[in-house]
Coordinates of C-alpha atoms in Angstrom, one line a residue:
M1 CA -41.6 -54.7 102.7
D2 CA -39.6 -51.8 101.3
R3 CA -36.0 -51.0 102.3
F4 CA -37.1 -48.7 105.1
G5 CA -39.5 -51.2 106.7
S6 CA -43.2 -51.5 106.7
F7 CA -46.1 -51.9 109.1
N8 CA -49.6 -53.3 109.3
P9 CA -52.1 -50.7 110.6
I10 CA -54.3 -51.9 113.5
P11 CA -57.3 -49.8 114.6
S12 CA -56.7 -48.0 117.9
S13 CA -59.3 -48.4 120.6
S14 CA -61.2 -45.5 122.3
S15 CA -59.3 -46.1 125.6
T16 CA -56.0 -45.8 123.7
S17 CA -57.1 -42.5 122.2
A18 CA -58.3 -41.2 125.5
L19 CA -54.9 -42.0 127.1
I20 CA -53.0 -40.2 124.3
S21 CA -55.4 -37.2 124.4
R22 CA -54.8 -36.5 128.1
T23 CA -51.1 -37.3 128.0
L24 CA -49.9 -35.5 124.9
P25 CA -50.4 -31.9 126.0
K26 CA -48.4 -32.6 129.2
I27 CA -45.5 -34.2 127.3
N28 CA -45.4 -31.1 125.0
S29 CA -45.3 -28.8 128.1
F30 CA -42.3 -26.6 128.8
D31 CA -42.5 -27.5 132.5
E32 CA -39.9 -30.3 132.9
M33 CA -41.5 -31.7 136.1
E34 CA -44.9 -31.9 134.4
V35 CA -43.3 -33.6 131.4
L36 CA -41.5 -36.1 133.7
G37 CA -44.7 -36.8 135.6
A38 CA -46.6 -37.4 132.4
L39 CA -44.0 -39.7 131.0
N40 CA -43.9 -41.8 134.3
N41 CA -47.7 -42.1 134.3
L42 CA -47.6 -43.1 130.6
M43 CA -45.0 -45.8 131.3
T44 CA -47.2 -47.3 134.0
E45 CA -50.3 -47.2 131.6
L46 CA -48.3 -48.8 128.8
S47 CA -46.8 -51.5 131.0
L48 CA -50.4 -52.6 131.9
A49 CA -52.0 -52.0 128.5
T50 CA -54.1 -54.7 126.9
D51 CA -55.1 -52.8 123.8
V52 CA -53.0 -52.9 120.7
F53 CA -51.7 -49.5 119.5
G54 CA -52.1 -49.1 115.8
E55 CA -50.5 -46.4 113.7
N56 CA -53.2 -43.7 113.5
A57 CA -52.8 -39.9 113.8
N58 CA -52.9 -39.9 117.6
V59 CA -50.3 -42.6 117.9
K60 CA -48.1 -40.8 115.4
D61 CA -48.3 -37.6 117.3
L62 CA -47.4 -39.4 120.5
I63 CA -44.4 -41.0 119.0
T64 CA -43.2 -37.7 117.5
A65 CA -43.6 -36.0 120.9
L66 CA -41.7 -38.8 122.7
C67 CA -38.8 -38.6 120.2
N68 CA -38.7 -34.8 120.4
T69 CA -38.6 -35.0 124.2
L70 CA -35.3 -36.9 124.0
D71 CA -33.4 -33.7 123.4
R72 CA -35.6 -31.1 125.0
F73 CA -34.4 -31.2 128.6
P74 CA -30.6 -32.1 128.7
S75 CA -30.4 -30.9 132.3
L76 CA -32.8 -33.6 133.4
P77 CA -31.7 -36.9 131.9
D78 CA -34.5 -38.8 133.6
I79 CA -36.9 -37.3 131.0
A80 CA -34.9 -38.9 128.1
T81 CA -34.9 -42.2 129.9
A82 CA -38.6 -42.1 130.6
A83 CA -39.3 -41.2 126.9
L84 CA -37.2 -44.1 125.7
N85 CA -39.0 -46.5 128.0
C86 CA -42.4 -45.3 126.7
L87 CA -41.2 -45.9 123.1
N88 CA -39.9 -49.3 124.1
Y89 CA -43.3 -50.3 125.6
L90 CA -45.1 -49.1 122.5
V91 CA -42.9 -51.2 120.3
D92 CA -43.4 -54.2 122.6
I93 CA -47.2 -53.7 122.2
N94 CA -47.0 -53.3 118.4
P95 CA -43.6 -53.9 116.6
G96 CA -44.9 -52.2 113.5
L97 CA -44.6 -48.9 115.3
T98 CA -40.9 -48.9 114.7
S99 CA -41.7 -47.5 111.3
S100 CA -43.4 -44.5 112.9
I101 CA -40.3 -43.8 114.9
V102 CA -38.2 -43.8 111.6
R103 CA -40.7 -41.6 109.8
C104 CA -40.7 -38.9 112.4
G105 CA -36.8 -38.8 112.4
G106 CA -36.5 -40.6 115.7
T107 CA -33.7 -43.0 114.7
K108 CA -30.9 -40.5 114.9
M109 CA -32.2 -39.0 118.1
I110 CA -32.2 -42.4 119.7
C111 CA -28.8 -43.3 118.3
N112 CA -27.4 -40.0 119.7
K113 CA -28.3 -41.2 123.2
L114 CA -25.7 -44.0 122.8
L115 CA -23.0 -41.3 122.9
N116 CA -23.9 -40.2 126.5
V117 CA -22.6 -43.2 128.4
E118 CA -23.0 -41.2 131.7
N119 CA -26.7 -41.7 131.5
F120 CA -26.3 -45.5 131.5
E121 CA -30.0 -46.3 132.0
A122 CA -31.0 -44.3 128.9
V123 CA -28.3 -46.0 126.8
E124 CA -29.4 -49.4 128.0
V125 CA -33.0 -48.7 127.0
A126 CA -31.9 -47.2 123.7
I127 CA -29.9 -50.3 122.8
K128 CA -32.9 -52.6 123.4
L129 CA -35.1 -50.3 121.4
L130 CA -32.7 -50.1 118.5
E131 CA -32.3 -53.9 118.4
K132 CA -36.1 -54.2 118.0
M133 CA -36.1 -51.5 115.3
S134 CA -33.2 -53.2 113.4
N135 CA -35.4 -56.1 112.4
E136 CA -37.2 -54.1 109.7
N137 CA -35.5 -50.7 109.7
M138 CA -31.9 -51.6 109.2
V139 CA -31.2 -48.9 106.6
S140 CA -32.4 -46.1 108.9
L141 CA -30.1 -47.4 111.6
L142 CA -27.2 -47.8 109.2
E143 CA -27.5 -44.2 108.0
A144 CA -27.7 -43.0 111.6
K145 CA -24.3 -44.6 112.2
C146 CA -25.8 -46.9 114.8
F147 CA -23.3 -49.7 114.0
I148 CA -20.4 -47.4 114.9
Y149 CA -22.0 -45.8 117.9
I150 CA -23.0 -49.2 119.4
L151 CA -19.5 -50.8 119.0
Q152 CA -17.6 -47.7 120.3
F153 CA -18.8 -48.3 123.8
V154 CA -19.5 -52.1 123.8
D155 CA -16.9 -52.7 126.6
F156 CA -18.9 -50.5 129.0
F157 CA -21.8 -53.0 129.2
D158 CA -22.6 -56.4 130.6
L159 CA -22.6 -59.6 128.6
N160 CA -26.4 -59.7 128.0
L161 CA -26.4 -56.2 126.6
R162 CA -23.4 -56.9 124.5
K163 CA -25.3 -59.8 122.9
T164 CA -28.2 -57.5 122.2
M165 CA -25.9 -54.9 120.7
L166 CA -24.3 -57.4 118.3
K167 CA -27.7 -58.8 117.2
C168 CA -28.6 -55.2 116.3
C169 CA -25.3 -54.7 114.4
L170 CA -25.8 -58.0 112.5
N171 CA -29.3 -56.9 111.3
I172 CA -27.8 -53.5 110.3
T173 CA -25.2 -55.2 108.1
K174 CA -28.0 -56.8 106.1
G175 CA -29.1 -53.4 104.9
I176 CA -25.8 -52.6 103.1
I177 CA -26.3 -52.1 99.4
S178 CA -23.1 -50.3 98.4
Y179 CA -19.4 -50.1 99.3
D180 CA -19.9 -46.4 100.1
E181 CA -22.1 -47.5 103.0
I182 CA -19.5 -49.8 104.4
E183 CA -17.0 -46.9 104.2
K184 CA -19.3 -44.3 105.8
Y185 CA -21.3 -46.3 108.3
I186 CA -19.4 -49.5 109.1
Q187 CA -15.7 -49.4 108.7
E188 CA -14.9 -47.2 111.7
G189 CA -16.6 -49.8 114.0
I190 CA -14.8 -52.9 112.7
P191 CA -11.7 -52.7 115.0
F192 CA -14.1 -52.6 118.0
L193 CA -15.9 -55.7 116.6
I194 CA -12.6 -57.6 116.2
T195 CA -11.8 -57.1 119.9
L196 CA -14.9 -59.2 120.7
M197 CA -13.5 -62.2 118.6
R198 CA -11.8 -63.9 121.5
L199 CA -12.8 -65.8 124.6
D200 CA -11.7 -64.7 128.1
G201 CA -14.3 -66.9 129.9
T202 CA -16.1 -70.2 129.5
S203 CA -19.8 -69.2 129.7
D204 CA -22.2 -69.8 126.8
I205 CA -23.1 -66.2 126.5
E206 CA -19.4 -65.3 126.0
K207 CA -19.3 -67.9 123.2
N208 CA -22.5 -66.4 121.7
I209 CA -21.0 -62.9 121.7
C210 CA -17.8 -64.2 120.0
D211 CA -19.9 -66.0 117.4
L212 CA -22.1 -62.9 116.7
A213 CA -19.0 -60.8 116.3
I214 CA -17.6 -63.2 113.7
Q215 CA -20.9 -63.4 111.9
N216 CA -20.9 -59.6 111.7
L217 CA -17.5 -59.5 110.0
Y218 CA -18.5 -62.3 107.6
Y219 CA -21.5 -60.4 106.4
I220 CA -19.5 -57.2 106.0
L221 CA -16.9 -59.1 103.9
N222 CA -19.6 -60.8 101.9
C223 CA -21.1 -57.4 101.1
A224 CA -17.7 -56.0 100.2
K225 CA -17.0 -58.8 97.7
R226 CA -20.0 -57.8 95.7
F227 CA -18.4 -54.5 94.9
I228 CA -14.9 -55.6 94.4
V229 CA -14.9 -54.8 90.6
M230 CA -15.8 -51.1 91.3
S231 CA -13.8 -50.6 94.5
E232 CA -11.0 -53.2 94.4
N233 CA -8.3 -51.0 96.0
K234 CA -10.6 -49.7 98.7
I235 CA -11.7 -53.2 99.6
K236 CA -8.1 -54.4 99.7
D237 CA -7.4 -51.5 102.1
L238 CA -10.3 -52.6 104.2
C239 CA -8.9 -56.1 104.4
Q240 CA -5.5 -54.7 105.4
M241 CA -7.2 -52.7 108.1
I242 CA -9.0 -55.8 109.4
Q243 CA -5.7 -57.7 109.4
D244 CA -3.9 -54.9 111.2
A245 CA -6.6 -54.9 113.9
G246 CA -5.6 -58.4 114.8
V247 CA -8.3 -60.5 113.2
I248 CA -5.9 -63.3 112.1
D249 CA -4.4 -63.7 115.6
N250 CA -7.8 -63.7 117.3
L251 CA -9.6 -66.1 115.0
F252 CA -6.6 -68.4 114.6
E253 CA -6.3 -68.7 118.4
L254 CA -10.0 -69.8 118.5
F255 CA -9.5 -72.2 115.7
L256 CA -6.3 -73.6 117.3
N257 CA -8.0 -74.2 120.6
Y258 CA -10.8 -76.0 118.9
F259 CA -8.4 -78.1 116.9
N260 CA -6.3 -79.0 120.0
A261 CA -9.4 -80.0 121.9
K262 CA -10.4 -82.4 119.1
N263 CA -6.9 -83.8 118.8
N264 CA -6.2 -86.7 121.2
N265 CA -2.6 -85.8 121.4
K266 CA -3.2 -82.4 122.8
I267 CA -4.1 -81.4 126.4
I268 CA -6.3 -78.3 126.9
E269 CA -6.4 -76.4 130.2
P270 CA -9.8 -76.5 131.8
T271 CA -9.9 -72.7 131.8
V272 CA -9.6 -72.5 128.0
S273 CA -13.0 -72.0 126.5
I274 CA -13.8 -74.0 123.3
I275 CA -16.1 -72.6 120.5
G276 CA -18.5 -74.8 118.7
A277 CA -18.3 -76.3 115.2
D278 CA -20.7 -73.7 113.8
T279 CA -18.3 -70.9 115.0
V280 CA -15.3 -72.7 113.5
N281 CA -17.2 -72.9 110.2
M282 CA -17.8 -69.1 110.3
I283 CA -14.1 -68.5 111.1
L284 CA -13.1 -70.5 108.1
K285 CA -15.6 -68.6 105.9
V286 CA -14.0 -65.3 107.1
F287 CA -10.5 -66.7 106.3
E288 CA -11.8 -67.8 102.9
S289 CA -13.3 -64.3 102.1
L290 CA -10.1 -62.5 103.3
C291 CA -7.9 -64.8 101.2
E292 CA -10.1 -64.2 98.1
I293 CA -9.9 -60.5 98.4
E294 CA -6.3 -60.0 99.6
G295 CA -3.6 -62.5 98.8
T296 CA -1.3 -61.3 101.6
I297 CA -3.7 -62.9 104.1
V298 CA -2.6 -66.3 102.8
D299 CA 0.9 -65.5 103.9
S300 CA -0.2 -64.7 107.4
L301 CA -2.1 -68.0 107.6
L302 CA 1.0 -69.9 106.3
E303 CA 3.1 -68.3 109.0
K304 CA 0.6 -69.5 111.5
G305 CA 0.9 -73.1 110.2
M306 CA -2.6 -73.3 108.9
L307 CA -1.6 -75.8 106.3
E308 CA -0.5 -78.3 108.9
Y309 CA -3.8 -78.0 110.8
I310 CA -5.8 -78.4 107.6
Y311 CA -4.1 -81.6 106.8
Q312 CA -4.2 -83.0 110.3
V313 CA -7.9 -82.4 110.6
L314 CA -8.7 -83.8 107.2
F315 CA -6.5 -86.9 107.6
N316 CA -8.0 -87.6 111.0
E317 CA -11.5 -87.7 109.4
I318 CA -10.6 -89.3 106.1
D319 CA -10.3 -92.8 107.5
K320 CA -13.9 -92.8 108.5
M321 CA -15.2 -92.0 105.0
G322 CA -14.2 -94.9 102.7
D323 CA -13.4 -94.2 99.1
I324 CA -12.2 -90.9 97.9
I325 CA -13.5 -89.3 94.8
I326 CA -10.6 -88.4 92.5
V327 CA -10.9 -85.4 90.3
T328 CA -8.5 -83.9 87.8
L329 CA -6.7 -80.6 88.1
K330 CA -8.8 -79.1 85.4
D331 CA -11.9 -79.5 87.6
V332 CA -10.4 -77.1 90.1
S333 CA -9.0 -74.5 87.8
F334 CA -11.4 -72.0 89.2
S335 CA -9.5 -72.0 92.4
M336 CA -5.9 -72.2 91.1
P337 CA -3.8 -69.2 89.9
K338 CA -2.5 -69.0 86.3
S339 CA 1.1 -69.2 87.4
F340 CA 1.8 -72.7 88.9
D341 CA 5.0 -72.0 90.7
K342 CA 5.5 -73.6 94.1
T343 CA 4.5 -70.5 96.1
N344 CA 1.2 -70.1 94.3
I345 CA 0.4 -73.7 94.7
I346 CA 0.9 -73.5 98.4
K347 CA -1.3 -70.4 98.6
S348 CA -3.9 -72.2 96.6
I349 CA -3.8 -75.2 98.9
I350 CA -4.4 -72.8 101.8
Y351 CA -7.4 -71.2 100.0
V352 CA -8.9 -74.5 98.8
G353 CA -8.1 -76.1 102.2
I354 CA -10.0 -73.4 104.1
M355 CA -12.9 -73.8 101.7
L356 CA -12.7 -77.6 102.2
L357 CA -12.7 -77.3 106.0
S358 CA -15.6 -74.9 105.9
Y359 CA -17.6 -77.5 103.9
F360 CA -16.6 -80.1 106.4
F361 CA -17.9 -78.2 109.4
A362 CA -21.1 -77.3 107.5
F363 CA -21.9 -80.5 105.7
H364 CA -19.5 -83.1 107.0
E365 CA -19.0 -86.1 104.9
K366 CA -21.3 -85.3 101.9
K367 CA -18.9 -82.8 100.3
L368 CA -15.7 -83.5 102.1
A369 CA -14.5 -86.3 99.8
K370 CA -14.7 -84.2 96.7
Y371 CA -12.8 -81.3 98.1
F372 CA -10.2 -83.4 99.8
A373 CA -9.4 -84.8 96.4
I374 CA -9.0 -81.2 95.1
L375 CA -6.5 -80.5 97.9
T376 CA -4.6 -83.7 97.4
K377 CA -4.4 -83.1 93.6
C378 CA -3.1 -79.6 94.2
Y379 CA -0.5 -80.8 96.7
N380 CA 0.8 -83.6 94.4
F381 CA 1.1 -81.4 91.3

């Protein structure tokens, strides 16, 4: 599969060709009512279709006509909605047809529908279609600013659609190959993403949305780290923007609620929703990435008392594990700064402690002993 997706051609049946042949002229008509009627009939046919639509000349022409119809009749928004529904049905029948949408320039046309929130039904169908397209055509969606457009209006939609939107965004982040792409197509949407990193309810879907938002940020940071040598100052600015948007406050609150729920000495109100261990692990990975890129993030975590929580969690678990593997300070020189003054040591403890906690939530006892020894050795230096 190339960077822009691929498909497996499947022969189209004669019944499919006949359907397209009698529908296509009507879709290309200048009579808006004729176009709407043709689209509604096509929707019905596609919803009942048993044939598989392969990518041949007829199907390409149909997809091109449907995409062009999205902008032809702005005074009758039902036409755009019907065209999107037809595209959605086609992709359900054969997911490989998403590549045909990309090749005819349909990605940007579909993404532009996200900006017209007044036509809610069309936006909803567009989001579902884009999520399906994002599995193999993430670069096309990235360059159409789909990530930004989706997140700008995420608060307008119900929880199920928000989850679909974030799945689409997560797939898009996997298409990033340069820092310029983060700057052009991702950065503007990050503050909207951070607003989703909190729990106002207790339902599983709200937890899923929160987890997906954190995963998105982790992938973005992970991509950014690959380009830090060439774009260090820009990436530091990105981290500062992420911090200013409230990521530390949001994620630390989630971490703290989890910590208090697991600590027998703390009482959690029944209305407080608790994230799972996998989400805690992802939060710690985000903290680790931020600390690695921008040292001032460590100061924010110190102010929050992160060190205390790291030690309490680890000491609560250490009694269950038996012997501790002791390592020397030279074994952890990769994570320690050159200057070993007290401030730097504490910052290193935070950084190594976050890494340690992350390993604990990911692998539990197997790697905890080794990294606990690293933390202890740093602290006793």
